[in-house]
Tab-separated table of C-alpha atoms in Angstrom:
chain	number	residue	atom	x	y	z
A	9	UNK	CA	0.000	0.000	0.000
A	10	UNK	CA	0.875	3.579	-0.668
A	11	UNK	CA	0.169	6.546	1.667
A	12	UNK	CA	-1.820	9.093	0.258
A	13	UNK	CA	0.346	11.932	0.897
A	14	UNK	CA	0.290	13.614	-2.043
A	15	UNK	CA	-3.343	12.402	-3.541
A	16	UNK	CA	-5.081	14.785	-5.327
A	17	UNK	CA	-7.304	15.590	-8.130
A	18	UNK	CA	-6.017	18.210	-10.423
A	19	UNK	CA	-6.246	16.675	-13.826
A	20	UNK	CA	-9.293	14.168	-15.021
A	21	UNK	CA	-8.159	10.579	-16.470
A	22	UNK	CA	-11.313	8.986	-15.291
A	23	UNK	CA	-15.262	9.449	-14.886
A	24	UNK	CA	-15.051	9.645	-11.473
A	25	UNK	CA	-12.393	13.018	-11.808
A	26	UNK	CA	-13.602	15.997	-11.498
A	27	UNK	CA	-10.877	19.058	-11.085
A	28	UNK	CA	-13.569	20.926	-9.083
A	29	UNK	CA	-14.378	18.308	-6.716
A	30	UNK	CA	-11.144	17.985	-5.376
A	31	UNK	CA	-10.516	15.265	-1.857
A	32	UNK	CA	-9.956	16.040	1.723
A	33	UNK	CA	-6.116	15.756	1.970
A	34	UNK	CA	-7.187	14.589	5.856
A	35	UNK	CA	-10.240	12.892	5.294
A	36	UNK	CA	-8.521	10.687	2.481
A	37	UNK	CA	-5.507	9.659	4.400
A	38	UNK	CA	-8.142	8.678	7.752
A	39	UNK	CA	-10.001	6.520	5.172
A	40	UNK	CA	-6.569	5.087	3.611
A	41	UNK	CA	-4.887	4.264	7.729
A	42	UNK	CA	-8.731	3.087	8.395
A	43	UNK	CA	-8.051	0.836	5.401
A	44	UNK	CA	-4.540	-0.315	6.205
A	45	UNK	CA	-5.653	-1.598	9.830
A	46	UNK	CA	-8.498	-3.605	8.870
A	47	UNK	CA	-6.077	-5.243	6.649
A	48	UNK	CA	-3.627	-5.760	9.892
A	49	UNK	CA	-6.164	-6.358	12.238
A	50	UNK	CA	-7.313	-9.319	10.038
A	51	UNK	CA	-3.820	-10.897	10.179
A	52	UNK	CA	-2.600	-9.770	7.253
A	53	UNK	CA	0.794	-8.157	6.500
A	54	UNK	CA	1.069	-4.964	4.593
A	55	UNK	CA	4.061	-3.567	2.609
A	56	UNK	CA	4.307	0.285	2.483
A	57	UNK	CA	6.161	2.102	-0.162
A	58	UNK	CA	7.039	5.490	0.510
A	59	UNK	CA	4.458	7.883	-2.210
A	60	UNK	CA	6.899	10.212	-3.782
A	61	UNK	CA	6.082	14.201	-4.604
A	62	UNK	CA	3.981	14.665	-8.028
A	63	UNK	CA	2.564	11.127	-8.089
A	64	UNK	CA	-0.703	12.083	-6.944
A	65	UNK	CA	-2.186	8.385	-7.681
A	66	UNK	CA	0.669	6.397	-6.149
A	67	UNK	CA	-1.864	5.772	-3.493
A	68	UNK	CA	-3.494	3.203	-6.161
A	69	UNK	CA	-1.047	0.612	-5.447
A	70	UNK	CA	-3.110	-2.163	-7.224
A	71	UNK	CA	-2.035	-0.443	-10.974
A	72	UNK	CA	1.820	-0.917	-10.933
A	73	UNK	CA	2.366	-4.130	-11.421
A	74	UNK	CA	0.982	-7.805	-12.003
A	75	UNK	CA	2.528	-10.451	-8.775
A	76	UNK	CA	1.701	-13.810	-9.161
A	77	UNK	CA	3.968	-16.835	-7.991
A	78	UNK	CA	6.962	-14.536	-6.449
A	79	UNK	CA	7.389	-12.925	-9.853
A	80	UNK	CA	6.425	-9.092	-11.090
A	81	UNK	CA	5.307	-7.618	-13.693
A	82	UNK	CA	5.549	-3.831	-13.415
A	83	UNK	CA	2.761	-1.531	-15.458
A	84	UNK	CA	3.082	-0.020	-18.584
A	85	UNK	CA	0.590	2.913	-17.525
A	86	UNK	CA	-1.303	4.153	-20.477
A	87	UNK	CA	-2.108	7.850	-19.199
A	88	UNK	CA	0.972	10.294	-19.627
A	89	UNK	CA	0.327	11.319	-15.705
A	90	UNK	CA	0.965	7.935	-14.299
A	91	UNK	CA	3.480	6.671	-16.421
A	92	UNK	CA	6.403	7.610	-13.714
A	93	UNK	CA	4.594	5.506	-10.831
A	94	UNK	CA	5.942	2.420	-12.627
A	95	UNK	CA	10.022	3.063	-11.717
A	96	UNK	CA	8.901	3.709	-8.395
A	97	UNK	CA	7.152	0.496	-7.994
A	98	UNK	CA	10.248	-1.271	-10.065
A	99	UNK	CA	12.760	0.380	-7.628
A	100	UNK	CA	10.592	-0.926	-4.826
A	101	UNK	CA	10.479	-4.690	-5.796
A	102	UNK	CA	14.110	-4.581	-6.635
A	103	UNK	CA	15.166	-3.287	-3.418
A	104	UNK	CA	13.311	-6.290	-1.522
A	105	UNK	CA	15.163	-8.935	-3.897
A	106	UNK	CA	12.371	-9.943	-5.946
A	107	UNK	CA	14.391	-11.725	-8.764
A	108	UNK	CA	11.751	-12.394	-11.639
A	109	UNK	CA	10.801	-8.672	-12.521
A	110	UNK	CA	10.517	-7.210	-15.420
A	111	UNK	CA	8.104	-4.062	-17.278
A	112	UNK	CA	5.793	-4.619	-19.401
A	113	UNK	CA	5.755	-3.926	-23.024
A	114	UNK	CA	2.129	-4.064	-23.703
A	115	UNK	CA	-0.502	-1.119	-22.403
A	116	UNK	CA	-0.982	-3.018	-18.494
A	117	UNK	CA	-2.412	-1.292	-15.477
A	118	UNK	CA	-1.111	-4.261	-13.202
A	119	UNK	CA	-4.053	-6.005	-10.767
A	120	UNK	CA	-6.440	-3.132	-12.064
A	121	UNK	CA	-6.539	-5.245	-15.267
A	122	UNK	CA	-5.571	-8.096	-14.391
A	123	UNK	CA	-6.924	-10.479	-11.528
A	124	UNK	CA	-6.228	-14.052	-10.684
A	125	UNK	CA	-8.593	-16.742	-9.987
A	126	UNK	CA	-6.673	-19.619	-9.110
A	127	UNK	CA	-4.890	-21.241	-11.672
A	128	UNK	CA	-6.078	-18.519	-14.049
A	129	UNK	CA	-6.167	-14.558	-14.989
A	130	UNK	CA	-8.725	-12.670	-16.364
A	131	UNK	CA	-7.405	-10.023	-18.216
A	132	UNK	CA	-9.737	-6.529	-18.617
A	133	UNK	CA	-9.262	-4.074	-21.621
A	134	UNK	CA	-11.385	-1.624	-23.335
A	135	UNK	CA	-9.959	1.650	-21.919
A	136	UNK	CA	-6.226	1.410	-20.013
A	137	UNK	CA	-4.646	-2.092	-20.664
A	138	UNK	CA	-3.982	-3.466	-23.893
A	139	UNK	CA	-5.738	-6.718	-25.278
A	140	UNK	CA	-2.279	-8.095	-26.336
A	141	UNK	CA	-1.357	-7.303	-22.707
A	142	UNK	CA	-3.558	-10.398	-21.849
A	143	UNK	CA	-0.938	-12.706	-24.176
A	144	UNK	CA	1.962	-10.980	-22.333
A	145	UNK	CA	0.909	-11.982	-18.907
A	146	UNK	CA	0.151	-15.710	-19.826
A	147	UNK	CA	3.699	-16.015	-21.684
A	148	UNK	CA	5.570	-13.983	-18.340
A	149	UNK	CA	3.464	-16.428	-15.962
A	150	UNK	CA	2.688	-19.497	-17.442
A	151	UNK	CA	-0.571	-19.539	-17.169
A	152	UNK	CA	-4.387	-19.343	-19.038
A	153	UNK	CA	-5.907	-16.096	-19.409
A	154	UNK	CA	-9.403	-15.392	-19.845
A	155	UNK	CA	-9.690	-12.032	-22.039
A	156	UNK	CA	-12.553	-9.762	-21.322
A	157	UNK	CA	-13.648	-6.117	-22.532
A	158	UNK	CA	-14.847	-3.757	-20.677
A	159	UNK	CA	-17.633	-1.386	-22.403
A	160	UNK	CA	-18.743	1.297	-19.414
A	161	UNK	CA	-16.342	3.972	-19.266
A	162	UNK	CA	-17.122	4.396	-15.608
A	163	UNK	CA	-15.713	1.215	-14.942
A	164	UNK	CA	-12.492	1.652	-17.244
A	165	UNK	CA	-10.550	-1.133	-14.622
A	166	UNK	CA	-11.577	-4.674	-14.590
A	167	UNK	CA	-11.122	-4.098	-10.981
A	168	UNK	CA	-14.343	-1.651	-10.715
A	169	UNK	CA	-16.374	-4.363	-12.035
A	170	UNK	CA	-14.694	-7.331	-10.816
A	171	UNK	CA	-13.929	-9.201	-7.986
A	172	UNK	CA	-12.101	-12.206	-7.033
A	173	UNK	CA	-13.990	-14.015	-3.248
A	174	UNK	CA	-11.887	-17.383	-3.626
A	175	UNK	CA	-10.047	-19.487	-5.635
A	176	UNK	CA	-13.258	-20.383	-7.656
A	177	UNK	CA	-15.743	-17.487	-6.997
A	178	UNK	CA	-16.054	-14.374	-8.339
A	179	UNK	CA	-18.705	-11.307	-8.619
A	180	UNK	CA	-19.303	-8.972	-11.418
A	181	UNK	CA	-21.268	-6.475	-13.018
A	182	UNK	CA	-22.507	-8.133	-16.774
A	183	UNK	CA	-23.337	-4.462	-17.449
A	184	UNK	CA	-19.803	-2.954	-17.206
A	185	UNK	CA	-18.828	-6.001	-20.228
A	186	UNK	CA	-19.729	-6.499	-23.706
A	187	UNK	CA	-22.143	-9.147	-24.565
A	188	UNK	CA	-19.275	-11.780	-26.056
A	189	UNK	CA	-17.353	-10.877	-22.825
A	190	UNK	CA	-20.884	-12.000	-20.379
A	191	UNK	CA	-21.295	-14.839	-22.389
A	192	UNK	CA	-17.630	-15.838	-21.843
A	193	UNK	CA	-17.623	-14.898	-17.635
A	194	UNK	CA	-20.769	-17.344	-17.418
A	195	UNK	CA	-18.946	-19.915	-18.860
A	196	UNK	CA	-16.132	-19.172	-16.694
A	197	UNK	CA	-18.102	-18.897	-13.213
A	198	UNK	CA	-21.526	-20.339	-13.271
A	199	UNK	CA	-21.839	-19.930	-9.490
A	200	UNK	CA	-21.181	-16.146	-9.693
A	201	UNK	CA	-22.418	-13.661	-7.339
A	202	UNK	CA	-23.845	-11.269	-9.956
A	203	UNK	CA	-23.743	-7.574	-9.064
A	204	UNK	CA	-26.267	-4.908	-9.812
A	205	UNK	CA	-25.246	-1.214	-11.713
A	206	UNK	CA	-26.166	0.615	-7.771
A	207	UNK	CA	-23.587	-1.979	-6.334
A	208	UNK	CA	-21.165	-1.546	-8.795
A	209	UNK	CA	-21.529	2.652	-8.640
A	210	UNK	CA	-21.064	2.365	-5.126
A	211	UNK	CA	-17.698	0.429	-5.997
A	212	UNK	CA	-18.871	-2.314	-3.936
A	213	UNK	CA	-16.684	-4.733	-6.174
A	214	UNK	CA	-13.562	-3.048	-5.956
A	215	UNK	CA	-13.121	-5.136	-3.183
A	216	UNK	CA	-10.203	-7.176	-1.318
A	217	UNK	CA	-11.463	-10.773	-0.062
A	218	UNK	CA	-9.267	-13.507	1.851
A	219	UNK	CA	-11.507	-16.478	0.871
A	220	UNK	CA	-13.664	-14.889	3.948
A	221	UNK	CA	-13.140	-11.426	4.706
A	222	UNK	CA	-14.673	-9.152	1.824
A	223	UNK	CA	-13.154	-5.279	2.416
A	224	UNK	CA	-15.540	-3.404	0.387
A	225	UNK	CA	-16.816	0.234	0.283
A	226	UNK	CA	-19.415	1.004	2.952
A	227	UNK	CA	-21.755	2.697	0.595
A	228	UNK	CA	-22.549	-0.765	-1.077
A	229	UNK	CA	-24.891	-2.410	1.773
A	230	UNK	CA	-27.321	-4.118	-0.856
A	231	UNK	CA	-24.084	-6.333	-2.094
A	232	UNK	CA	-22.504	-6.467	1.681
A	233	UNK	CA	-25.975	-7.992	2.522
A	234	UNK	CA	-25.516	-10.335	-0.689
A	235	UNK	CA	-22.013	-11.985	0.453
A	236	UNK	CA	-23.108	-12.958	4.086
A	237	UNK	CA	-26.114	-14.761	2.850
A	238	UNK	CA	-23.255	-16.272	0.425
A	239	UNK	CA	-21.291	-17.251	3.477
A	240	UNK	CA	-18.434	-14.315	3.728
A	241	UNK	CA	-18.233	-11.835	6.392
A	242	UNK	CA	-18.215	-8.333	4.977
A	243	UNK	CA	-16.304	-5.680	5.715
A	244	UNK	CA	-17.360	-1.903	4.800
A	245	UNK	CA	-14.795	0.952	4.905
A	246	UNK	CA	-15.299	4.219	3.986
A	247	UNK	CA	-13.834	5.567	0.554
A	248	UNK	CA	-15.617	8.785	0.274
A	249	UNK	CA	-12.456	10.912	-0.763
A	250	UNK	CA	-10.556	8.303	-2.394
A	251	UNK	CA	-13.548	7.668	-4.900
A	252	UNK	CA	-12.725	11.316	-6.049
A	253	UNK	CA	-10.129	9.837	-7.634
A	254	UNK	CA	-11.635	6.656	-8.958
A	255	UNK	CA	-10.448	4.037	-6.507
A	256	UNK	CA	-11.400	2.492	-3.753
A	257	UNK	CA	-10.470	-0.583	-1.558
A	258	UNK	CA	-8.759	-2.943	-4.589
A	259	UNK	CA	-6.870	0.226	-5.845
A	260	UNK	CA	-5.078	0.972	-2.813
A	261	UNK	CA	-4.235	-2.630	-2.335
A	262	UNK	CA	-1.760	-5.009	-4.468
A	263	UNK	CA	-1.782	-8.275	-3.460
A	264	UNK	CA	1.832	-9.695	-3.415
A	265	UNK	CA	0.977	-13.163	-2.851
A	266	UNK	CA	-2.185	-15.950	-3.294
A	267	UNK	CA	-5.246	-13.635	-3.867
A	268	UNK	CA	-7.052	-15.818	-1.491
A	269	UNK	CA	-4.471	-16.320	1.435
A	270	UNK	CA	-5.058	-15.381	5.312
């Protein structure tokens, strides 16, 4: 994770930017720490990287890179603003030994894109990473990809309309996909807890699950209510001033190990 110390809105890469809506420097980091200690107070251990001046989006951790079986593949950021958070990030890994890394070549926006399930990755495009950035990460990992687009510029991450609860289940908005791409997730996970356009708005599935635990934003109750009749035990955190930016829980976080460990 990445302190918000210098977040800010003052340019608009997303639909959720707005220059004249700009977020609480205060309120933002209280939601961020609130964040962070859920995550430790679950058992978890968190990773910090220090956010360096004029990266005002470092604080959406889950875009630099792609970490899957102790290897890294740092993001190939396809808006000019961000493009610097991925030598940070590189700097970062290589500092702490990680051996496999490498940057991609293809447009890839790291776990905001690209989200395992298992033995798998589903790979999101349509507005930041590349299609051929899906080939890329199953030739760097070794493993099958599933490839879909995304068609709602509001949700221009996989991760805003995507979610990974365990090794086998998933939830998703159909909406935020194009029809081949709906056809193709049902195929994928028939036992899928299927989100609704308010739950997805409310960025209820940018959300970090241990195989229990589901960190979500609080503002999505309908879908909190959905995943503890499912079995999981919901966890709502506030992300009022981050969603200024267009991120929420996943988009602070990147997972460096099993999606589904704790």
């Amino acid at each position: 994770m990445c302190e918000p110390a210098y977040f800010d809105v003052v340019y608009a890469i997303n639909p959720w930017m707005d220059t004249a809506v700009r977020p609480d420097p205060r309120a933002a980091l209280a939601e961020w720490k609130y964040l962070h200690d859920v995550f430790v107070d679950l058992g978890h251990q968190v990773e910090l990287i220090e956010p360096r001046p004029g990266l005002l989006d470092m604080v959406f951790a889950a875009n630099a890179a792609v970490v899957r079986d102790g290897a890294v593949l740092v993001a190939n950021f396809r808006v000019g603003q961000r493009r610097a958070e991925a030598a940070a990030y590189h700097d970062w890994f290589a500092a702490r030994g990680w051996t496999k890394l490498s940057q991609a070549k293809c447009v890839n926006e790291g776990q905001g894109d690209f989200l395992s399930v298992g033995g798998r990755v589903v790979a999101g495009s349509g507005f930041r990473s590349e299609p051929a950035g899906g080939d890329e990460v199953a030739d760097y990992f070794g493993c099958p990809v599933v490839k879909v687009s995304l068609t709602d510029p509001r949700f221009y991450h996989l991760d805003t309309a995507f979610a990974v609860l365990d090794e086998t289940t998933v939830m998703y908005y159909p909406g935020a996909f194009t029809p081949q791409s709906r056809e193709l997730l049902r195929e994928q996970f028939p036992d899928a807890i299927i989100a609704t356009e308010p739950d997805a708005v409310d960025f209820g599935l940018n959300a970090v699950s241990d195989g229990r635990h589901v960190v979500l934003s609080a503002r999505a109750g309908r879908l909190r209510a959905v995943l503890r009749e499912a079995g999981y035990e919901p966890i709502g955190v506030d992300v009022t001033e981050l969603l200024k930016g267009g991120g929420g829980v996943r988009c602070c976080t990147l997972d460096l190990g099993d999606p589904v460990a704790g």
